[in-house]
Amino acid sequence: MNFVEATYLLSSRKKFKAEERVKKYIECIFGGIGGKHFPSISEVEEFYDSDYKLHKALVKIRFPVLMFQHDLYSILSIVYGEIVIPENVKLISVDFPAVFVDHFKGPRFGLRGIRERVNQYHRPLLMAALKPLNGITEEKFVGFLNQVIEGQVDIIREDENFFDDSLFPFEKRVQVVSRILKEKDKNILYLPFLSGSWTEMSEKIKLAQEYEINTFLINLFPLGLEGLQFLSDTFRCGFLVNPGYPSFFYEQDLFGIEPSILYGRFIRMAGGDMVMIPSPYRHRTVPHYRSVEVANVLTERFEDLEPSFPVVYGDINPEDLYTIFNDFGNQVIIDIGTSYKKFGDITGGVRKFSETLNCVISGVPAEECIKNREQG
């Protein structure tokens, strides 16, 4: 029988018998009369962490694949949703049989497909956000969009808090954006923000595709992994996923789900083509190594699923592009958000980032790049 094997880290101030505790948990949650599919413990390693003065245990549990449906709903419900052991519990890895993963389509475009759409294959991509947009008129929107385009970026996204579009509704917006991009003849990917029910989002996707717009921004936590998987499986389109990132998933070492699993593996399985990772350079709550781990899991080989594009975002300055390139290499999208507003006019602010990125990939040192920029 094939198994899904999940590894957990248990920790407690008091010494405990890990195998005994986990067996009781399994019997309580998955036991009962007539149950045919029963998880089992495959490995237990107990140790004392002298640095944190905690008793810990690594426990591996094998779940028969017949317990699951081919969706993230059942996976999360079974491997984490019912964890009620008294000790702190953190899900740190999940291994799937290849035949199980084959049922997931994963990213529709993925890293390679996004690169094809912007015709850039050997450097980090640059993304900028249009925000705030709530209550914006068509005239102001068009001016805003044109200024960002002139600053030279690969991807432009809308505001993930854009819910009041009464003055410039979605249908009109995609028409106008499609026309502007064709007139300027630029390989720019435009990502409208999807809001509303699953039905409303589906209708918006169909409408946008009529105007050759095939990538969208979604907020994962309100929508859910199942919503993402449904939209990705149903439509030939791509998604930039903003997970929402509750800080405790990054801050806590003792409970929750390892970010590389939740934001790396699970979102990739659900169909996320691009996944936003908070910049670790100014977010003190985001350990640097965890951001890198998520990016690695998004891009590493995982059965036949396309790799997803990591998107580093946050309070980013032009000089940060050197550090980002050093940490993440070529396979990253750098989302500058609205950081360009720090540097005067919109076009000039965006251009500071695009010119700095050119310096980075050309090997021009930061000091020389700044000097050339100031002189230019």
Tab-separated table of C-alpha atoms in Angstrom:
chain	number	residue	atom	x	y	z
A	1	MET	CA	0.000	0.000	0.000
A	2	ASN	CA	1.215	3.522	-0.750
A	3	PHE	CA	1.558	6.016	2.066
A	4	VAL	CA	1.713	9.738	2.650
A	5	GLU	CA	4.407	10.170	5.292
A	6	ALA	CA	4.306	13.258	7.508
A	7	THR	CA	7.074	14.271	9.898
A	8	TYR	CA	6.284	16.209	13.059
A	9	LEU	CA	8.391	17.964	15.658
A	10	LEU	CA	6.983	17.645	19.176
A	11	SER	CA	8.393	19.724	22.028
A	12	SER	CA	7.664	20.176	25.725
A	13	ARG	CA	9.217	21.606	28.870
A	14	LYS	CA	8.537	18.275	30.553
A	15	LYS	CA	9.873	14.930	29.446
A	16	PHE	CA	7.275	12.863	27.611
A	17	LYS	CA	6.964	9.535	25.854
A	18	ALA	CA	6.451	10.565	22.262
A	19	GLU	CA	5.482	7.206	20.786
A	20	GLU	CA	2.933	6.567	23.535
A	21	ARG	CA	1.383	10.020	23.108
A	22	VAL	CA	1.161	9.741	19.332
A	23	LYS	CA	-0.338	6.238	19.474
A	24	LYS	CA	-3.099	7.528	21.766
A	25	TYR	CA	-3.700	10.408	19.372
A	26	ILE	CA	-3.971	8.069	16.380
A	27	GLU	CA	-6.376	5.755	18.207
A	28	CYS	CA	-8.510	8.680	19.354
A	29	ILE	CA	-8.763	10.418	15.978
A	30	PHE	CA	-8.565	7.569	13.481
A	31	GLY	CA	-9.611	4.515	15.481
A	32	GLY	CA	-13.091	3.218	16.222
A	33	ILE	CA	-15.284	0.435	14.967
A	34	GLY	CA	-14.797	-0.780	11.423
A	35	GLY	CA	-11.974	1.538	10.389
A	36	LYS	CA	-9.986	-0.092	7.574
A	37	HIS	CA	-7.413	2.621	6.904
A	38	PHE	CA	-5.258	3.318	9.899
A	39	PRO	CA	-2.155	5.536	10.233
A	40	SER	CA	0.944	4.070	11.830
A	41	ILE	CA	4.125	5.408	13.390
A	42	SER	CA	7.148	4.633	11.219
A	43	GLU	CA	9.902	6.356	13.196
A	44	VAL	CA	10.472	8.154	16.514
A	45	GLU	CA	13.600	10.019	17.600
A	46	GLU	CA	13.629	11.647	21.047
A	47	PHE	CA	16.253	14.157	22.158
A	48	TYR	CA	16.879	17.058	24.530
A	49	ASP	CA	17.495	20.532	23.114
A	50	SER	CA	19.904	22.087	25.601
A	51	ASP	CA	19.841	25.471	23.847
A	52	TYR	CA	16.092	25.895	24.385
A	53	LYS	CA	15.874	23.547	27.409
A	54	LEU	CA	13.126	21.541	25.731
A	55	HIS	CA	12.411	17.866	25.355
A	56	LYS	CA	11.758	17.144	21.689
A	57	ALA	CA	10.848	14.292	19.396
A	58	LEU	CA	10.756	13.776	15.645
A	59	VAL	CA	7.846	11.526	14.765
A	60	LYS	CA	7.003	10.139	11.341
A	61	ILE	CA	3.468	8.944	10.681
A	62	ARG	CA	2.414	6.974	7.619
A	63	PHE	CA	-1.086	7.643	6.343
A	64	PRO	CA	-2.488	5.199	3.738
A	65	VAL	CA	-3.193	7.120	0.529
A	66	LEU	CA	-6.696	5.621	0.498
A	67	MET	CA	-7.525	7.971	3.380
A	68	PHE	CA	-7.143	10.985	1.077
A	69	GLN	CA	-8.947	12.507	-1.836
A	70	HIS	CA	-6.839	14.183	-4.471
A	71	ASP	CA	-7.093	17.666	-2.997
A	72	LEU	CA	-5.412	19.879	-0.428
A	73	TYR	CA	-8.546	19.881	1.706
A	74	SER	CA	-8.136	16.250	2.689
A	75	ILE	CA	-4.350	16.526	2.978
A	76	LEU	CA	-4.439	19.444	5.419
A	77	SER	CA	-7.380	18.012	7.353
A	78	ILE	CA	-5.699	14.667	7.904
A	79	VAL	CA	-2.029	15.530	8.379
A	80	TYR	CA	-2.571	18.653	10.475
A	81	GLY	CA	-6.175	19.644	11.091
A	82	GLU	CA	-6.785	17.172	13.927
A	83	ILE	CA	-3.432	17.427	15.691
A	84	VAL	CA	-4.425	17.737	19.369
A	85	ILE	CA	-1.425	16.262	21.194
A	86	PRO	CA	-0.747	18.242	24.432
A	87	GLU	CA	2.820	19.082	23.366
A	88	ASN	CA	3.657	21.738	20.815
A	89	VAL	CA	3.453	20.190	17.355
A	90	LYS	CA	4.968	21.434	14.110
A	91	LEU	CA	4.480	19.767	10.734
A	92	ILE	CA	7.922	19.962	9.158
A	93	SER	CA	7.672	17.772	6.048
A	94	VAL	CA	5.260	15.691	3.963
A	95	ASP	CA	6.357	13.057	1.449
A	96	PHE	CA	3.945	11.863	-1.224
A	97	PRO	CA	4.070	8.826	-3.515
A	98	ALA	CA	4.665	9.826	-7.137
A	99	VAL	CA	1.360	8.287	-8.258
A	100	PHE	CA	-0.474	10.463	-5.744
A	101	VAL	CA	1.184	13.680	-6.917
A	102	ASP	CA	0.294	12.754	-10.507
A	103	HIS	CA	-3.331	13.640	-9.719
A	104	PHE	CA	-2.369	17.303	-9.179
A	105	LYS	CA	-1.901	19.506	-12.228
A	106	GLY	CA	0.178	22.098	-10.401
A	107	PRO	CA	1.003	25.462	-11.999
A	108	ARG	CA	-0.567	25.942	-15.414
A	109	PHE	CA	2.308	28.138	-16.675
A	110	GLY	CA	4.883	27.952	-13.909
A	111	LEU	CA	8.288	29.567	-13.929
A	112	ARG	CA	9.079	28.717	-17.547
A	113	GLY	CA	5.677	29.808	-18.836
A	114	ILE	CA	5.876	33.181	-17.097
A	115	ARG	CA	9.308	33.780	-18.597
A	116	GLU	CA	7.960	32.978	-22.065
A	117	ARG	CA	5.173	35.519	-21.656
A	118	VAL	CA	7.553	38.368	-20.869
A	119	ASN	CA	10.292	37.082	-23.200
A	120	GLN	CA	12.980	37.217	-20.502
A	121	TYR	CA	14.844	33.993	-19.789
A	122	HIS	CA	18.089	34.711	-17.965
A	123	ARG	CA	17.531	37.344	-15.296
A	124	PRO	CA	15.267	38.121	-12.343
A	125	LEU	CA	11.958	39.676	-13.351
A	126	LEU	CA	10.762	43.028	-12.032
A	127	MET	CA	7.197	43.552	-10.833
A	128	ALA	CA	5.463	46.748	-9.700
A	129	ALA	CA	2.066	47.276	-8.096
A	130	LEU	CA	-0.640	49.805	-8.880
A	131	LYS	CA	-1.947	50.872	-5.499
A	132	PRO	CA	-4.024	52.262	-3.968
A	133	LEU	CA	-6.783	51.746	-6.525
A	134	ASN	CA	-10.022	51.828	-4.537
A	135	GLY	CA	-12.369	54.382	-6.052
A	136	ILE	CA	-10.017	55.247	-8.910
A	137	THR	CA	-11.368	56.751	-12.139
A	138	GLU	CA	-10.456	55.505	-15.602
A	139	GLU	CA	-8.512	58.672	-16.370
A	140	LYS	CA	-6.334	58.433	-13.248
A	141	PHE	CA	-5.856	54.696	-13.710
A	142	VAL	CA	-4.634	55.094	-17.292
A	143	GLY	CA	-2.188	57.817	-16.257
A	144	PHE	CA	-0.917	55.682	-13.374
A	145	LEU	CA	-0.497	52.616	-15.600
A	146	ASN	CA	1.351	54.520	-18.333
A	147	GLN	CA	3.817	56.010	-15.871
A	148	VAL	CA	4.692	52.578	-14.453
A	149	ILE	CA	5.047	51.089	-17.948
A	150	GLU	CA	7.477	53.828	-18.948
A	151	GLY	CA	9.651	52.952	-15.950
A	152	GLN	CA	10.382	49.526	-17.545
A	153	VAL	CA	9.029	46.509	-15.665
A	154	ASP	CA	8.132	42.957	-16.688
A	155	ILE	CA	4.963	42.516	-14.637
A	156	ILE	CA	2.365	44.946	-13.302
A	157	ARG	CA	-0.143	43.851	-10.703
A	158	GLU	CA	-3.175	45.433	-9.160
A	159	ASP	CA	-3.760	46.128	-5.487
A	160	GLU	CA	-4.815	43.030	-3.482
A	161	ASN	CA	-7.082	45.321	-1.449
A	162	PHE	CA	-8.858	46.618	-4.559
A	163	PHE	CA	-12.562	46.001	-3.895
A	164	ASP	CA	-14.197	49.321	-4.777
A	165	ASP	CA	-13.922	49.451	-8.567
A	166	SER	CA	-17.337	51.030	-9.128
A	167	LEU	CA	-15.827	53.949	-11.090
A	168	PHE	CA	-13.717	51.679	-13.275
A	169	PRO	CA	-15.133	48.128	-13.171
A	170	PHE	CA	-13.270	44.941	-14.054
A	171	GLU	CA	-14.787	44.516	-17.526
A	172	LYS	CA	-13.840	48.025	-18.630
A	173	ARG	CA	-10.437	47.764	-16.974
A	174	VAL	CA	-9.285	44.652	-18.820
A	175	GLN	CA	-10.408	46.170	-22.123
A	176	VAL	CA	-8.420	49.347	-21.505
A	177	VAL	CA	-5.318	47.550	-20.213
A	178	SER	CA	-5.331	45.142	-23.167
A	179	ARG	CA	-5.558	48.052	-25.616
A	180	ILE	CA	-2.738	50.022	-23.950
A	181	LEU	CA	-0.355	47.050	-23.873
A	182	LYS	CA	-0.998	46.321	-27.551
A	183	GLU	CA	-0.457	49.959	-28.511
A	184	LYS	CA	2.841	50.096	-26.645
A	185	ASP	CA	3.882	46.697	-28.018
A	186	LYS	CA	5.596	45.663	-24.780
A	187	ASN	CA	6.004	42.173	-23.311
A	188	ILE	CA	4.412	43.131	-20.011
A	189	LEU	CA	2.306	40.757	-17.981
A	190	TYR	CA	-0.704	42.462	-16.369
A	191	LEU	CA	-2.341	40.848	-13.333
A	192	PRO	CA	-5.846	42.004	-12.385
A	193	PHE	CA	-6.952	41.270	-8.822
A	194	LEU	CA	-9.725	38.670	-8.563
A	195	SER	CA	-12.428	39.252	-5.968
A	196	GLY	CA	-15.897	37.901	-5.304
A	197	SER	CA	-17.280	34.371	-5.063
A	198	TRP	CA	-15.803	31.437	-6.990
A	199	THR	CA	-18.564	31.958	-9.573
A	200	GLU	CA	-17.794	35.676	-9.905
A	201	MET	CA	-14.065	34.986	-10.187
A	202	SER	CA	-14.745	32.399	-12.884
A	203	GLU	CA	-16.768	34.906	-14.890
A	204	LYS	CA	-14.023	37.525	-14.536
A	205	ILE	CA	-11.405	35.072	-15.784
A	206	LYS	CA	-13.514	34.225	-18.856
A	207	LEU	CA	-14.032	37.905	-19.540
A	208	ALA	CA	-10.344	38.814	-19.176
A	209	GLN	CA	-9.299	35.955	-21.445
A	210	GLU	CA	-11.393	37.478	-24.227
A	211	TYR	CA	-8.901	40.364	-24.088
A	212	GLU	CA	-5.853	38.063	-23.892
A	213	ILE	CA	-5.259	38.617	-20.178
A	214	ASN	CA	-4.459	35.228	-18.667
A	215	THR	CA	-2.730	35.848	-15.332
A	216	PHE	CA	-4.372	37.021	-12.120
A	217	LEU	CA	-3.625	38.047	-8.543
A	218	ILE	CA	-5.426	36.275	-5.707
A	219	ASN	CA	-5.418	36.511	-1.924
A	220	LEU	CA	-5.026	32.906	-0.785
A	221	PHE	CA	-6.269	32.900	2.801
A	222	PRO	CA	-9.765	34.218	2.035
A	223	LEU	CA	-9.985	32.057	-1.097
A	224	GLY	CA	-8.353	28.896	0.248
A	225	LEU	CA	-6.166	26.260	-1.363
A	226	GLU	CA	-9.230	24.492	-2.736
A	227	GLY	CA	-10.368	27.688	-4.443
A	228	LEU	CA	-6.965	28.096	-6.050
A	229	GLN	CA	-6.898	24.469	-7.189
A	230	PHE	CA	-10.412	24.746	-8.629
A	231	LEU	CA	-9.616	27.886	-10.633
A	232	SER	CA	-6.250	26.563	-11.802
A	233	ASP	CA	-7.693	23.210	-12.887
A	234	THR	CA	-10.701	24.807	-14.590
A	235	PHE	CA	-9.108	27.604	-16.604
A	236	ARG	CA	-5.992	27.884	-18.722
A	237	CYS	CA	-4.543	30.787	-16.799
A	238	GLY	CA	-1.859	31.616	-14.265
A	239	PHE	CA	-1.991	32.963	-10.727
A	240	LEU	CA	0.150	35.181	-8.557
A	241	VAL	CA	-0.627	34.020	-5.035
A	242	ASN	CA	-0.407	36.348	-2.055
A	243	PRO	CA	-0.718	33.861	0.832
A	244	GLY	CA	-1.319	36.529	3.495
A	245	TYR	CA	1.461	35.116	5.681
A	246	PRO	CA	0.298	35.003	9.306
A	247	SER	CA	3.502	35.933	11.106
A	248	PHE	CA	3.429	32.971	13.485
A	249	PHE	CA	4.137	30.574	10.624
A	250	TYR	CA	7.482	32.294	10.203
A	251	GLU	CA	8.222	33.252	13.796
A	252	GLN	CA	7.404	30.022	15.587
A	253	ASP	CA	9.740	27.044	15.622
A	254	LEU	CA	7.517	24.912	17.839
A	255	PHE	CA	4.078	24.806	16.226
A	256	GLY	CA	2.262	25.425	12.967
A	257	ILE	CA	3.325	24.254	9.524
A	258	GLU	CA	6.818	24.735	8.121
A	259	PRO	CA	6.558	27.632	5.602
A	260	SER	CA	8.422	25.681	2.926
A	261	ILE	CA	5.630	23.089	3.075
A	262	LEU	CA	2.605	25.379	3.397
A	263	TYR	CA	3.724	28.114	1.019
A	264	GLY	CA	6.106	26.094	-1.120
A	265	ARG	CA	4.789	22.608	-1.687
A	266	PHE	CA	1.051	22.971	-1.027
A	267	ILE	CA	0.557	26.177	-3.057
A	268	ARG	CA	2.554	24.670	-5.906
A	269	MET	CA	0.374	21.542	-5.857
A	270	ALA	CA	-2.740	23.742	-5.862
A	271	GLY	CA	-1.617	25.585	-8.997
A	272	GLY	CA	0.215	28.728	-7.888
A	273	ASP	CA	2.396	29.959	-10.768
A	274	MET	CA	3.969	32.764	-8.740
A	275	VAL	CA	4.098	32.833	-4.933
A	276	MET	CA	4.824	35.928	-2.866
A	277	ILE	CA	7.464	35.575	-0.144
A	278	PRO	CA	8.002	38.484	2.247
A	279	SER	CA	11.397	40.146	1.928
A	280	PRO	CA	13.574	39.098	4.866
A	281	TYR	CA	15.643	42.276	4.734
A	282	ARG	CA	13.325	44.638	6.633
A	283	HIS	CA	10.782	42.253	8.137
A	284	ARG	CA	12.359	41.286	11.421
A	285	THR	CA	9.761	38.585	11.962
A	286	VAL	CA	10.832	36.782	8.773
A	287	PRO	CA	13.973	34.676	9.282
A	288	HIS	CA	16.152	34.931	6.202
A	289	TYR	CA	16.692	31.180	5.844
A	290	ARG	CA	12.955	30.467	5.783
A	291	SER	CA	12.363	32.773	2.811
A	292	VAL	CA	15.180	31.018	0.945
A	293	GLU	CA	13.778	27.592	1.859
A	294	VAL	CA	10.340	28.482	0.464
A	295	ALA	CA	11.943	29.678	-2.779
A	296	ASN	CA	13.948	26.454	-3.049
A	297	VAL	CA	10.880	24.249	-2.598
A	298	LEU	CA	8.968	26.247	-5.203
A	299	THR	CA	11.683	25.744	-7.801
A	300	GLU	CA	13.140	22.304	-7.003
A	301	ARG	CA	12.137	19.220	-8.952
A	302	PHE	CA	8.903	17.782	-7.568
A	303	GLU	CA	7.683	14.858	-9.632
A	304	ASP	CA	6.221	16.216	-12.906
A	305	LEU	CA	4.856	19.506	-11.530
A	306	GLU	CA	6.128	22.711	-13.112
A	307	PRO	CA	8.266	24.868	-10.791
A	308	SER	CA	6.588	27.978	-9.406
A	309	PHE	CA	8.179	31.424	-9.522
A	310	PRO	CA	9.189	32.813	-6.086
A	311	VAL	CA	8.232	36.482	-5.697
A	312	VAL	CA	10.154	38.452	-3.073
A	313	TYR	CA	8.159	41.458	-1.941
A	314	GLY	CA	8.125	44.055	0.811
A	315	ASP	CA	9.808	47.342	1.613
A	316	ILE	CA	12.484	46.976	-1.076
A	317	ASN	CA	15.047	49.611	-2.048
A	318	PRO	CA	17.023	49.624	-5.330
A	319	GLU	CA	20.262	48.557	-3.594
A	320	ASP	CA	18.454	45.506	-2.143
A	321	LEU	CA	18.422	44.026	-5.649
A	322	TYR	CA	22.090	43.108	-5.222
A	323	THR	CA	21.327	41.148	-2.047
A	324	ILE	CA	18.246	39.520	-3.547
A	325	PHE	CA	20.233	38.403	-6.584
A	326	ASN	CA	22.952	37.017	-4.322
A	327	ASP	CA	20.439	35.111	-2.174
A	328	PHE	CA	17.918	33.941	-4.765
A	329	GLY	CA	19.817	34.011	-8.059
A	330	ASN	CA	18.066	34.426	-11.411
A	331	GLN	CA	14.973	32.436	-10.565
A	332	VAL	CA	13.073	35.119	-8.687
A	333	ILE	CA	10.582	37.881	-9.341
A	334	ILE	CA	11.320	41.064	-7.422
A	335	ASP	CA	8.077	42.802	-6.492
A	336	ILE	CA	8.893	46.404	-5.628
A	337	GLY	CA	5.246	47.080	-4.794
A	338	THR	CA	4.946	50.862	-4.577
A	339	SER	CA	8.479	51.421	-3.256
A	340	TYR	CA	9.031	53.525	-6.390
A	341	LYS	CA	6.986	56.274	-4.717
A	342	LYS	CA	9.939	56.983	-2.425
A	343	PHE	CA	11.891	58.455	-5.325
A	344	GLY	CA	9.832	61.330	-6.686
A	345	ASP	CA	7.763	60.832	-9.807
A	346	ILE	CA	6.384	57.384	-10.609
A	347	THR	CA	8.256	56.764	-13.863
A	348	GLY	CA	11.556	57.948	-12.405
A	349	GLY	CA	11.073	55.862	-9.280
A	350	VAL	CA	10.350	52.681	-11.230
A	351	ARG	CA	13.307	53.391	-13.510
A	352	LYS	CA	15.682	53.516	-10.522
A	353	PHE	CA	14.804	49.875	-9.895
A	354	SER	CA	14.986	48.773	-13.534
A	355	GLU	CA	18.339	50.516	-14.033
A	356	THR	CA	19.689	48.989	-10.828
A	357	LEU	CA	18.580	45.529	-11.979
A	358	ASN	CA	20.507	46.084	-15.214
A	359	CYS	CA	23.573	46.932	-13.111
A	360	VAL	CA	23.110	43.788	-11.034
A	361	ILE	CA	22.945	41.410	-13.985
A	362	SER	CA	25.794	43.240	-15.748
A	363	GLY	CA	28.085	42.964	-12.729
A	364	VAL	CA	28.321	46.717	-12.161
A	365	PRO	CA	29.132	47.380	-8.459
A	366	ALA	CA	26.454	49.128	-6.397
A	367	GLU	CA	28.557	52.264	-5.777
A	368	GLU	CA	29.266	52.695	-9.478
A	369	CYS	CA	25.621	52.031	-10.330
A	370	ILE	CA	24.441	54.733	-7.924
A	371	LYS	CA	26.993	57.184	-9.315
A	372	ASN	CA	25.944	56.491	-12.916
A	373	ARG	CA	22.292	56.816	-11.967
A	374	GLU	CA	22.850	60.179	-10.286
A	375	GLN	CA	24.864	61.463	-13.237
A	376	GLY	CA	22.276	60.215	-15.718
